[in-house]
PDB file of C-alpha atoms in Angstrom:
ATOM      1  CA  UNK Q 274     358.251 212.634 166.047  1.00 75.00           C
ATOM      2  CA  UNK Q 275     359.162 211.150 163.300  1.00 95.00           C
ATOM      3  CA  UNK Q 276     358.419 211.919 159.426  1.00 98.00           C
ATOM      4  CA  UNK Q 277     357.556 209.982 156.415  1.00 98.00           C
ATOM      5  CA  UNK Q 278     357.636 211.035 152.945  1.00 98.00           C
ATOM      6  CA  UNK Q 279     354.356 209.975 150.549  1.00 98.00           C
ATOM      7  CA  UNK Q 280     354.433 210.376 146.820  1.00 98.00           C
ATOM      8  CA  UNK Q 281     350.760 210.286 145.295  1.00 96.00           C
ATOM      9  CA  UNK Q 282     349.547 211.751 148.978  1.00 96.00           C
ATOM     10  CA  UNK Q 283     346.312 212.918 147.900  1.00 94.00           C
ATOM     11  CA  UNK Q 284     344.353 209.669 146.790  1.00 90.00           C
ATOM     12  CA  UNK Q 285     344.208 206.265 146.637  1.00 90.00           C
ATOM     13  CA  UNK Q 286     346.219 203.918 148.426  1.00 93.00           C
ATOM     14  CA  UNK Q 287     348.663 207.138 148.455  1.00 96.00           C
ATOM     15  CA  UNK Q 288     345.724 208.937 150.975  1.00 96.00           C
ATOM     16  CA  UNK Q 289     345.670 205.686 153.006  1.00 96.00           C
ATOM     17  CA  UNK Q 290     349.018 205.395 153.764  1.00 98.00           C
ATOM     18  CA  UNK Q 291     349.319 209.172 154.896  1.00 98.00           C
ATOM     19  CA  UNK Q 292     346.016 208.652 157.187  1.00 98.00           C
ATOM     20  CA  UNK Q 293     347.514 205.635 158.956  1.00 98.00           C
ATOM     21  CA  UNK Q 294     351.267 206.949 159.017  1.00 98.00           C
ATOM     22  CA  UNK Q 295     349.405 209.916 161.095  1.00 98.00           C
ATOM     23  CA  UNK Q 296     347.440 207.863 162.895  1.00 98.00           C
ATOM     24  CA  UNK Q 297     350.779 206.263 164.119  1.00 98.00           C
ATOM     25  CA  UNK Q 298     352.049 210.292 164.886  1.00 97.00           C
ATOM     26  CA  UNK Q 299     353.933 209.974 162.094  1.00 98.00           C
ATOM     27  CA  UNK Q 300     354.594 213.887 160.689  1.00 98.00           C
ATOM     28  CA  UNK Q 301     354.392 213.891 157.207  1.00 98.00           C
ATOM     29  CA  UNK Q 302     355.542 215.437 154.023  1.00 98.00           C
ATOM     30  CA  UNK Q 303     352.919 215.089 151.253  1.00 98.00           C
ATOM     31  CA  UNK Q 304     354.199 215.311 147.330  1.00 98.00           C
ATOM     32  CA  UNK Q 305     351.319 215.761 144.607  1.00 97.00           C
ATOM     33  CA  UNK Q 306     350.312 217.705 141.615  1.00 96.00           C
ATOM     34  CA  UNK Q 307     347.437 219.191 142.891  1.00 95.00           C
ATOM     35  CA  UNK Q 308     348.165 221.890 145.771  1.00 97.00           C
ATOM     36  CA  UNK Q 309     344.926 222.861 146.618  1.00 97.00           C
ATOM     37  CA  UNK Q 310     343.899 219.081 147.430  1.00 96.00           C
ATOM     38  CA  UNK Q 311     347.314 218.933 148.669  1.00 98.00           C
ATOM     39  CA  UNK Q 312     346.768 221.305 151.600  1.00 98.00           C
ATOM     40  CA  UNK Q 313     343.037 220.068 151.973  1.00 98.00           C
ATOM     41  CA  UNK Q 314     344.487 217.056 153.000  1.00 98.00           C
ATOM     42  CA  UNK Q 315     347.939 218.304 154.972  1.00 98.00           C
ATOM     43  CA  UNK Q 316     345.045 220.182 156.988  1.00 98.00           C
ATOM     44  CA  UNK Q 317     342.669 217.652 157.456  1.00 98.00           C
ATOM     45  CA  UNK Q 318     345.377 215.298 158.906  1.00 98.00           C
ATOM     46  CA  UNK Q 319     346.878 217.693 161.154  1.00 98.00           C
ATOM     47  CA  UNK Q 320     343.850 218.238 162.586  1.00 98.00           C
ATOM     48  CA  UNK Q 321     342.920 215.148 163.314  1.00 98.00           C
ATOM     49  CA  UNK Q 322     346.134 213.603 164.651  1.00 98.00           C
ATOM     50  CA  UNK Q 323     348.058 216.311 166.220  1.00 97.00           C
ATOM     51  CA  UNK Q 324     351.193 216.040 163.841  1.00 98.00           C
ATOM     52  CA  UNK Q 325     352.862 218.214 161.121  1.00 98.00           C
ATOM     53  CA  UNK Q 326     351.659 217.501 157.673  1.00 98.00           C
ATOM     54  CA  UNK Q 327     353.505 219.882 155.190  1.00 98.00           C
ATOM     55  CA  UNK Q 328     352.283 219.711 151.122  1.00 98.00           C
ATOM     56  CA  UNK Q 329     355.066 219.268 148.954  1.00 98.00           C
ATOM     57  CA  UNK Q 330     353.965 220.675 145.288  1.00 98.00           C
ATOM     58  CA  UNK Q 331     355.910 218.754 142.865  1.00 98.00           C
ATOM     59  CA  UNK Q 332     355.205 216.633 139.455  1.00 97.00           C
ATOM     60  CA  UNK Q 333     357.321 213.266 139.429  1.00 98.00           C
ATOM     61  CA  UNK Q 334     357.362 213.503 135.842  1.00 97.00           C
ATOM     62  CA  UNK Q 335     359.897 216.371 135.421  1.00 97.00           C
ATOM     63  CA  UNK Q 336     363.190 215.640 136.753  1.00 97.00           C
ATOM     64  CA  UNK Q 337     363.919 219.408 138.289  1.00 98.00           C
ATOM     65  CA  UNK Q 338     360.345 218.852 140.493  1.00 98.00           C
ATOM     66  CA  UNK Q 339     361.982 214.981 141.331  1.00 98.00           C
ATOM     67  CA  UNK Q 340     365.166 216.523 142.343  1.00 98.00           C
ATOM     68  CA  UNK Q 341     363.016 219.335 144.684  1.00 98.00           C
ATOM     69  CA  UNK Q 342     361.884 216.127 146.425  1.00 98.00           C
ATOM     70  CA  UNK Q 343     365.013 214.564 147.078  1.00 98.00           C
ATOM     71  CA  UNK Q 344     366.831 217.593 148.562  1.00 98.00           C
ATOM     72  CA  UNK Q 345     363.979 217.823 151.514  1.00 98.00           C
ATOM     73  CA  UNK Q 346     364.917 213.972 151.920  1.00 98.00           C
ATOM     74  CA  UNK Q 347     368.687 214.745 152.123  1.00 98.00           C
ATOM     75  CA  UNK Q 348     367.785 218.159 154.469  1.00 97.00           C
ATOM     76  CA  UNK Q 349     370.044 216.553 157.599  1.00 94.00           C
ATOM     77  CA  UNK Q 350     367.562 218.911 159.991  1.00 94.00           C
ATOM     78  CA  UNK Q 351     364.525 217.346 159.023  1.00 95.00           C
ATOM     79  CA  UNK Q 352     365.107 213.442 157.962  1.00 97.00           C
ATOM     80  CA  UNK Q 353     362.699 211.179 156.607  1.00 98.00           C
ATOM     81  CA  UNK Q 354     362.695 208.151 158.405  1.00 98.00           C
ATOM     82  CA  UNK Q 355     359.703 206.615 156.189  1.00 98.00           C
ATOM     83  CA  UNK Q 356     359.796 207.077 152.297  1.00 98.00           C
ATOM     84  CA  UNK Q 357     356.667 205.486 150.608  1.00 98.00           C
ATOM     85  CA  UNK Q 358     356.856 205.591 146.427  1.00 98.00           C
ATOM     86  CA  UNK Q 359     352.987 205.617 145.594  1.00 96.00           C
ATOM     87  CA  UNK Q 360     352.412 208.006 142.714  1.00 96.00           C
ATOM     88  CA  UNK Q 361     350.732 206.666 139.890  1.00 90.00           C
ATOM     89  CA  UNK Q 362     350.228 206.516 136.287  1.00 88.00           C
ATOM     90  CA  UNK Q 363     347.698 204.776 133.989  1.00 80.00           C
ATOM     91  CA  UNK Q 364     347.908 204.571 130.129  1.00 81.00           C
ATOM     92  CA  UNK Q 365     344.567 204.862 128.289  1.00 77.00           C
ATOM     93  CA  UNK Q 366     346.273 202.972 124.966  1.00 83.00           C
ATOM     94  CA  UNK Q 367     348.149 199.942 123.661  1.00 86.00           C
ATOM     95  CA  UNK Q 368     351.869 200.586 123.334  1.00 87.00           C
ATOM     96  CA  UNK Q 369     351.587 200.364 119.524  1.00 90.00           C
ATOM     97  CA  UNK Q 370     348.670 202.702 119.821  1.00 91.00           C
ATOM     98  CA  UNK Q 371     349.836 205.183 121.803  1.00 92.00           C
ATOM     99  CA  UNK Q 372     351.948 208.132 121.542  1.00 93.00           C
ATOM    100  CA  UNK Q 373     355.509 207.493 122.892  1.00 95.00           C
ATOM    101  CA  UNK Q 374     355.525 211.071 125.171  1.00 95.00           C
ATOM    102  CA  UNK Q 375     353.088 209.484 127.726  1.00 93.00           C
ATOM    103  CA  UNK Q 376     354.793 206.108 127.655  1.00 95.00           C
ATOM    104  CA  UNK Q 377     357.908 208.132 128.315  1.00 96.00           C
ATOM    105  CA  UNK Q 378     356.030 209.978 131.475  1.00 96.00           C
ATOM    106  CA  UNK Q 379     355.001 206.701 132.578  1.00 96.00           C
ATOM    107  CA  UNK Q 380     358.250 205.203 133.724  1.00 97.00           C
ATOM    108  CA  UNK Q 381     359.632 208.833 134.445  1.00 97.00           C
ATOM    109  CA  UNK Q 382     357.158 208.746 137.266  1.00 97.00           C
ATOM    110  CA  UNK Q 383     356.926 205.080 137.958  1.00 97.00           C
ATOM    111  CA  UNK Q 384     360.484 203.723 137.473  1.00 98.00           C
ATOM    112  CA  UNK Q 385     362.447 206.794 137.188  1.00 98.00           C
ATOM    113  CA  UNK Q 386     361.065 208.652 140.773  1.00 98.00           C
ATOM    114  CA  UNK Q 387     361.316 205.751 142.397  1.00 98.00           C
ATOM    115  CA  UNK Q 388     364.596 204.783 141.849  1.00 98.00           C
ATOM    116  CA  UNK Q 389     366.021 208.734 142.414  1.00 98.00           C
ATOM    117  CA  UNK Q 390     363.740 209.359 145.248  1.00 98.00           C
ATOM    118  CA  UNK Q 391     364.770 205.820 146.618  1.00 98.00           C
ATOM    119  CA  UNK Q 392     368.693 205.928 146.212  1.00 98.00           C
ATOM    120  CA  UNK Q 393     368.467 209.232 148.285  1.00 98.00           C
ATOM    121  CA  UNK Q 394     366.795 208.298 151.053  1.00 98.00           C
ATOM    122  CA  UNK Q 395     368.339 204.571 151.239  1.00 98.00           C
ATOM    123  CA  UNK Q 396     371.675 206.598 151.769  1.00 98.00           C
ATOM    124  CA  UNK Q 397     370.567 208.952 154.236  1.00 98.00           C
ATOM    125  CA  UNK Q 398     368.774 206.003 156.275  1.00 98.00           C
ATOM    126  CA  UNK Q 399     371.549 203.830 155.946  1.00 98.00           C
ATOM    127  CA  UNK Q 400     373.513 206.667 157.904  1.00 98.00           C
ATOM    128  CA  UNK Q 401     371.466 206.585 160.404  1.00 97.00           C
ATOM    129  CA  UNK Q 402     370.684 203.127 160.491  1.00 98.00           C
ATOM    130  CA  UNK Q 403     367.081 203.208 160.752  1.00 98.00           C
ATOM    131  CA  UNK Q 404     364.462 203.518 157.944  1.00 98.00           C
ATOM    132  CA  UNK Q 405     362.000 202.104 155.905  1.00 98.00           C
ATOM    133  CA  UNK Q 406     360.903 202.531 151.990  1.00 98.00           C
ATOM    134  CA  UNK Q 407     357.322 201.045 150.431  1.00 98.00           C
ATOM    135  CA  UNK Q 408     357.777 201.242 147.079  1.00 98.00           C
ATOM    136  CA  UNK Q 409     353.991 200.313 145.847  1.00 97.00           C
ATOM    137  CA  UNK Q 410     354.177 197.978 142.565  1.00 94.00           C
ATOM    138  CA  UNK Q 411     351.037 195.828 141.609  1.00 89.00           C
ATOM    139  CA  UNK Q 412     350.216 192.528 141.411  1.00 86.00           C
ATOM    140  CA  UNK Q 413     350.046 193.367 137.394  1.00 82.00           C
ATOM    141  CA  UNK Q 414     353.770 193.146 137.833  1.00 79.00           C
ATOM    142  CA  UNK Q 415     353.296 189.441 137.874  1.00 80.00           C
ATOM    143  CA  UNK Q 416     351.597 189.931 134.696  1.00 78.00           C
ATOM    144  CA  UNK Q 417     352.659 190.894 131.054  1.00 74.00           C
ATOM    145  CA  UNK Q 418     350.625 193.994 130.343  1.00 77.00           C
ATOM    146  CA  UNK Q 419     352.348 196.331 128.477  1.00 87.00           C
ATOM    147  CA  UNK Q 420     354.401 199.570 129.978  1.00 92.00           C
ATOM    148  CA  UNK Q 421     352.274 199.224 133.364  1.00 92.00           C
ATOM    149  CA  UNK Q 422     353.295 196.046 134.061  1.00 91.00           C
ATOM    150  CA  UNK Q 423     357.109 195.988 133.044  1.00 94.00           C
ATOM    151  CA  UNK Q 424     357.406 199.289 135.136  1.00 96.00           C
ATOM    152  CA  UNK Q 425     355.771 197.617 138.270  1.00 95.00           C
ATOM    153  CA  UNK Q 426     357.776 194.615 137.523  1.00 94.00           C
ATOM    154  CA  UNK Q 427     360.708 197.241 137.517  1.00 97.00           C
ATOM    155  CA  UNK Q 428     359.728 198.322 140.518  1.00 98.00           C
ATOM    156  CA  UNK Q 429     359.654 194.648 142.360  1.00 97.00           C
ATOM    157  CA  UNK Q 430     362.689 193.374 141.104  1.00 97.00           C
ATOM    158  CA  UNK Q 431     364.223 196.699 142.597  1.00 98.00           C
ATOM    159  CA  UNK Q 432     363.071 196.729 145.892  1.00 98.00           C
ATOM    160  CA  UNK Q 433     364.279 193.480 146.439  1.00 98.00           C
ATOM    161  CA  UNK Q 434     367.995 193.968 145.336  1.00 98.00           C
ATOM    162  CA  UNK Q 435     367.438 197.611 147.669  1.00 98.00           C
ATOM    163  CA  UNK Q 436     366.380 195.407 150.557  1.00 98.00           C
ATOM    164  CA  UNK Q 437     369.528 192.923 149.846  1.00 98.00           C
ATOM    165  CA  UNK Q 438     372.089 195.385 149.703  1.00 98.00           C
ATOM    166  CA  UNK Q 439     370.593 197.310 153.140  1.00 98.00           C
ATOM    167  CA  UNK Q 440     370.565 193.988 154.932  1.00 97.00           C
ATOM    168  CA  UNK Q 441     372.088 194.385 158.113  1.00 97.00           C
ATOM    169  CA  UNK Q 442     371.963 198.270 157.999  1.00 98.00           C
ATOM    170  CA  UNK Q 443     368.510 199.005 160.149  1.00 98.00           C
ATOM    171  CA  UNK Q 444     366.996 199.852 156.517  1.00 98.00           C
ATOM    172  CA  UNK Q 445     364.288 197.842 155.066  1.00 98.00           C
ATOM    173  CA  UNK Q 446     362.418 197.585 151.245  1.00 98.00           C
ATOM    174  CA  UNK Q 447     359.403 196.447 150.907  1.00 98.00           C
ATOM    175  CA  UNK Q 448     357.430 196.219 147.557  1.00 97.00           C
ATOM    176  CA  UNK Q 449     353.496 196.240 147.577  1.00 96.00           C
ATOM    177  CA  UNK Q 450     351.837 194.829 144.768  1.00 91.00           C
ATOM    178  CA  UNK Q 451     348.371 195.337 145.280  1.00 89.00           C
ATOM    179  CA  UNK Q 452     345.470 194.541 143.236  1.00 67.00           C
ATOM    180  CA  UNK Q 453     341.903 196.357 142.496  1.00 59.00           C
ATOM    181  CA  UNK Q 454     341.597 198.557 145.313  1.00 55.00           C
ATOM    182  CA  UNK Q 455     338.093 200.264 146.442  1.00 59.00           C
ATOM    183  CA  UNK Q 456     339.287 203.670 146.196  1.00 59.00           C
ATOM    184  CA  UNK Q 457     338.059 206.827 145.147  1.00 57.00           C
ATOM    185  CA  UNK Q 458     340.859 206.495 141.928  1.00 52.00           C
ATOM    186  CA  UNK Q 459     338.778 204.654 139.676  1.00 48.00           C
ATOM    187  CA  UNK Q 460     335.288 207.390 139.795  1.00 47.00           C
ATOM    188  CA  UNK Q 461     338.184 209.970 139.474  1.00 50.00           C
ATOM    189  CA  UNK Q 462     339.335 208.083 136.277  1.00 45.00           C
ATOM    190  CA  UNK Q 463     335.934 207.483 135.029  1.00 44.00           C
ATOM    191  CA  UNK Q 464     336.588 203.866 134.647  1.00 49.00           C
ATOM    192  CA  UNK Q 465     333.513 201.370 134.290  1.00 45.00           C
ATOM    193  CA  UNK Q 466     334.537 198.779 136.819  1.00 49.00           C
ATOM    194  CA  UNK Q 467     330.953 197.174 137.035  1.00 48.00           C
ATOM    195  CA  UNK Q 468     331.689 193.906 135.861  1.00 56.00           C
ATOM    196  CA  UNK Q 469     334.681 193.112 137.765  1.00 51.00           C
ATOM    197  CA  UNK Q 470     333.222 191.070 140.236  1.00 47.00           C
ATOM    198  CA  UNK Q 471     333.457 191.444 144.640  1.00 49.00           C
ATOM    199  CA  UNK Q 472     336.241 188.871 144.955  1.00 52.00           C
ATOM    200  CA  UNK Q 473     338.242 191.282 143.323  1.00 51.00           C
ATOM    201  CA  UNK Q 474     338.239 194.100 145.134  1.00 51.00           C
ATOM    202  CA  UNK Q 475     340.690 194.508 148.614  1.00 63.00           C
ATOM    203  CA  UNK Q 476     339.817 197.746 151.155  1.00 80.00           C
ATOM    204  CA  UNK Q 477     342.629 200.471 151.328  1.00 80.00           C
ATOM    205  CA  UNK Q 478     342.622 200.610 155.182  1.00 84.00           C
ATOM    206  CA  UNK Q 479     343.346 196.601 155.248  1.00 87.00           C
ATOM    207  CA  UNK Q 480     346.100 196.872 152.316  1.00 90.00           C
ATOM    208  CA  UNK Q 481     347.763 199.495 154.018  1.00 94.00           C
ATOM    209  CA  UNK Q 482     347.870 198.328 157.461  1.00 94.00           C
ATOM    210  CA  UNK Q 483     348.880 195.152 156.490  1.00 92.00           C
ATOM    211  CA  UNK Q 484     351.892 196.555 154.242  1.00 94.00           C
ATOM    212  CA  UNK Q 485     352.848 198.629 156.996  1.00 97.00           C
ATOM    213  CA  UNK Q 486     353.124 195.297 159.141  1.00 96.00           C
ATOM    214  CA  UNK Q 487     354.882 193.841 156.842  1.00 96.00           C
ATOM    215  CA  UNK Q 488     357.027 196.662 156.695  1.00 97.00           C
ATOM    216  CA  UNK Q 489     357.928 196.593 160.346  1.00 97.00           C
ATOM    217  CA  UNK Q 490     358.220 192.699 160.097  1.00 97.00           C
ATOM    218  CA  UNK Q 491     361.142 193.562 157.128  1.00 97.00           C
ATOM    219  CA  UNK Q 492     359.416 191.830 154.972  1.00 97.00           C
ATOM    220  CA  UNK Q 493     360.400 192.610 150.963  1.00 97.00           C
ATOM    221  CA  UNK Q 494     357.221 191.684 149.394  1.00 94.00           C
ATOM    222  CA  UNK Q 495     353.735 191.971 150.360  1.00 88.00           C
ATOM    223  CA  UNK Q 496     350.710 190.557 147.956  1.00 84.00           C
ATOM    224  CA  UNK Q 497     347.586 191.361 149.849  1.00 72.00           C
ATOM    225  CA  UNK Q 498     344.944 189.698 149.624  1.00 54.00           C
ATOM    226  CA  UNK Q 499     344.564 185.686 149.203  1.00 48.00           C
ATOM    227  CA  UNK Q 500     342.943 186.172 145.938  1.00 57.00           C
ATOM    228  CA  UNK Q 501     346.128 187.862 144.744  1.00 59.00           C
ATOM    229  CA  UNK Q 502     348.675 185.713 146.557  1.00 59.00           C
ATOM    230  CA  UNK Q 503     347.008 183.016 144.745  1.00 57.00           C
ATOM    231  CA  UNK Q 504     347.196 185.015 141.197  1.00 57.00           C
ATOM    232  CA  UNK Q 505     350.747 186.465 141.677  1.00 55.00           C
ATOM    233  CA  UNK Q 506     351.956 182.810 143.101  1.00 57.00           C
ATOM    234  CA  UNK Q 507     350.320 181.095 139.546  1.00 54.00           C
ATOM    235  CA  UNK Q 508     351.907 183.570 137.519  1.00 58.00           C
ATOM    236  CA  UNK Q 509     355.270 182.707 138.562  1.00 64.00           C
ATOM    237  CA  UNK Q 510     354.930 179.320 137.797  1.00 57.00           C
ATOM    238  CA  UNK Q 511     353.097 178.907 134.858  1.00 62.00           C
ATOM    239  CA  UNK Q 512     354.970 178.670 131.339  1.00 59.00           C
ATOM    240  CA  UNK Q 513     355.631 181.768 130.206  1.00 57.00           C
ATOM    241  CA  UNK Q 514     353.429 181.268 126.927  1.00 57.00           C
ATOM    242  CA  UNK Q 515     350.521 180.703 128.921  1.00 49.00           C
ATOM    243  CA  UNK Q 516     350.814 183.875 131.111  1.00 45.00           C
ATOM    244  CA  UNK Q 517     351.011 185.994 128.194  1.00 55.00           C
ATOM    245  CA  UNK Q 518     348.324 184.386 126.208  1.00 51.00           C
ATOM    246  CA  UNK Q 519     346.399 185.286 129.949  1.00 51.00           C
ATOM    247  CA  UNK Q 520     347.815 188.630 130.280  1.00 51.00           C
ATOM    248  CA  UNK Q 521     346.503 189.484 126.811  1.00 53.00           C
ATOM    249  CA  UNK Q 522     343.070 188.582 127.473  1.00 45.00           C
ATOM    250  CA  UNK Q 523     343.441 190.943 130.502  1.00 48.00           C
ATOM    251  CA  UNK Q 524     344.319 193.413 128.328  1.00 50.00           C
ATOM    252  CA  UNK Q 525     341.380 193.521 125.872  1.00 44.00           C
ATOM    253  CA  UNK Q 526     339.589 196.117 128.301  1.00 42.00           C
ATOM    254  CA  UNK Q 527     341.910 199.000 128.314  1.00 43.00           C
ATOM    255  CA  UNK Q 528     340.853 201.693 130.901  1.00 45.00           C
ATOM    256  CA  UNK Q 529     341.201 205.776 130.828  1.00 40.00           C
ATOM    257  CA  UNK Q 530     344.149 207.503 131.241  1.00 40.00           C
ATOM    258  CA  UNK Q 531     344.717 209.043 134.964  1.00 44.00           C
ATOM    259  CA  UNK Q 532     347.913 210.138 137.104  1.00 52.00           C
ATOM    260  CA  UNK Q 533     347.300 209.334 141.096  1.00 50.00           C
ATOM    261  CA  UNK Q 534     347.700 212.491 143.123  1.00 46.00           C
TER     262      UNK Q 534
END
């Protein structure tokens, strides 16, 4: 069998992507914070699919826990053939209004993990020549909304300069940038997402299984969702005055603080 690595394993679009990669027989390696929900899942998954799901305890916002991670990706006797960058990190203030320590954590987990976690297993796939790594932005990338956004901008601009310098290798990169997702992430938050209306909202089990297509298809981007290839597509194109003007509105109704997995 082979194995693929999920950051942010225990929720979300994280959850998703580790139900579907065992689905597939995929065995997996599961990195969170939280080890009892860690090995809730790791069980549950194993039991369902007949593979080998093994918690990883580790906190992508400390760089000794980040480097933990990337020496099981560089163990030659068990490689990771699958590397998919999903933790996640939310911000509950402004920039101006907030405390620089968790702007700090922010891009330690959501620039600074992926890139580390990503440069490790790009080599060791590129090796082998065969591999794949989903680093999971969001359509907010498109956007201009504060840390959040320039980190998952980061995080697309990235990918796509990973995926063109492993062209030819086996090795793919494919950014997600997904947009409200019905998970179980925002009740966990306590966010108040009553008035953003159906349209909105994509299902988990469709995002995923579509950016694992797209994956296989080599694809470097994938926007699910029409409503959000539509968005992401205007935001490229519009002047630059007007998406910001936009992107502040957006911003008017900040949401709670919460870390994914």
């Amino acid at each position: 069998m082979t194995t693929a690595l999920v950051t942010g394993a225990t929720a979300g679009i994280g959850l998703e992507f580790a139900r579907q990669l065992a689905a597939r027989g995929h065995d997996l390696v599961l990195v969170a914070r939280n080890r009892e929900r860690l090995e809730q899942v790791a069980g549950e998954l194993a039991a369902a699919h007949g593979i080998r799901a093994v918690p990883f305890v580790a906190d992508l916002a400390h760089r000794d826990q980040v480097q933990w991670v990337v020496d099981r990706i560089n163990d030659p006797d068990a490689p990771v053939e699958i590397l998919v960058n999903n933790a996640g990190f939310g911000l509950a203030k402004d920039f101006l209004r907030n405390e620089i320590g968790p702007e700090e954590e922010l891009l330690d987990v959501l620039v600074r993990a992926v890139l580390v976690l990503s440069h490790a297993a790009a080599l060791r796939m590129r090796e082998r020549g065969s591999g794949q790594i989903i680093n999971v932005a969001s359509v907010a990338a498109f956007a201009s909304l504060g840390t959040y956004s320039a980190a998952k901008a980061w995080v697309v601009t990235f990918t796509e300069g990973l995926a063109t310098e492993l062209r030819g290798t086996g090795v793919t990169a494919t950014a997600l940038c997904p947009g409200f997702t019905r998970t179980e992430f925002h009740q966990r938050a306590q966010m108040n997402m009553s008035r953003l209306p159906g349209v909105a909202w994509l299902d988990a089990d469709r995002l995923v299984a579509d950016a694992l297509a797209a994956a296989d298809a080599g694809a470097v981007l994938s926007v699910p969702g029409w409503q959000y290839k539509v968005l992401s597509t205007a935001l490229t194109v519009i002047p630059r005055g007007v998406k910001n003007r936009l992107s502040g509105a957006l911003s008017s109704g900040r949401r709670p603080a919460n870390r994914e997995g």
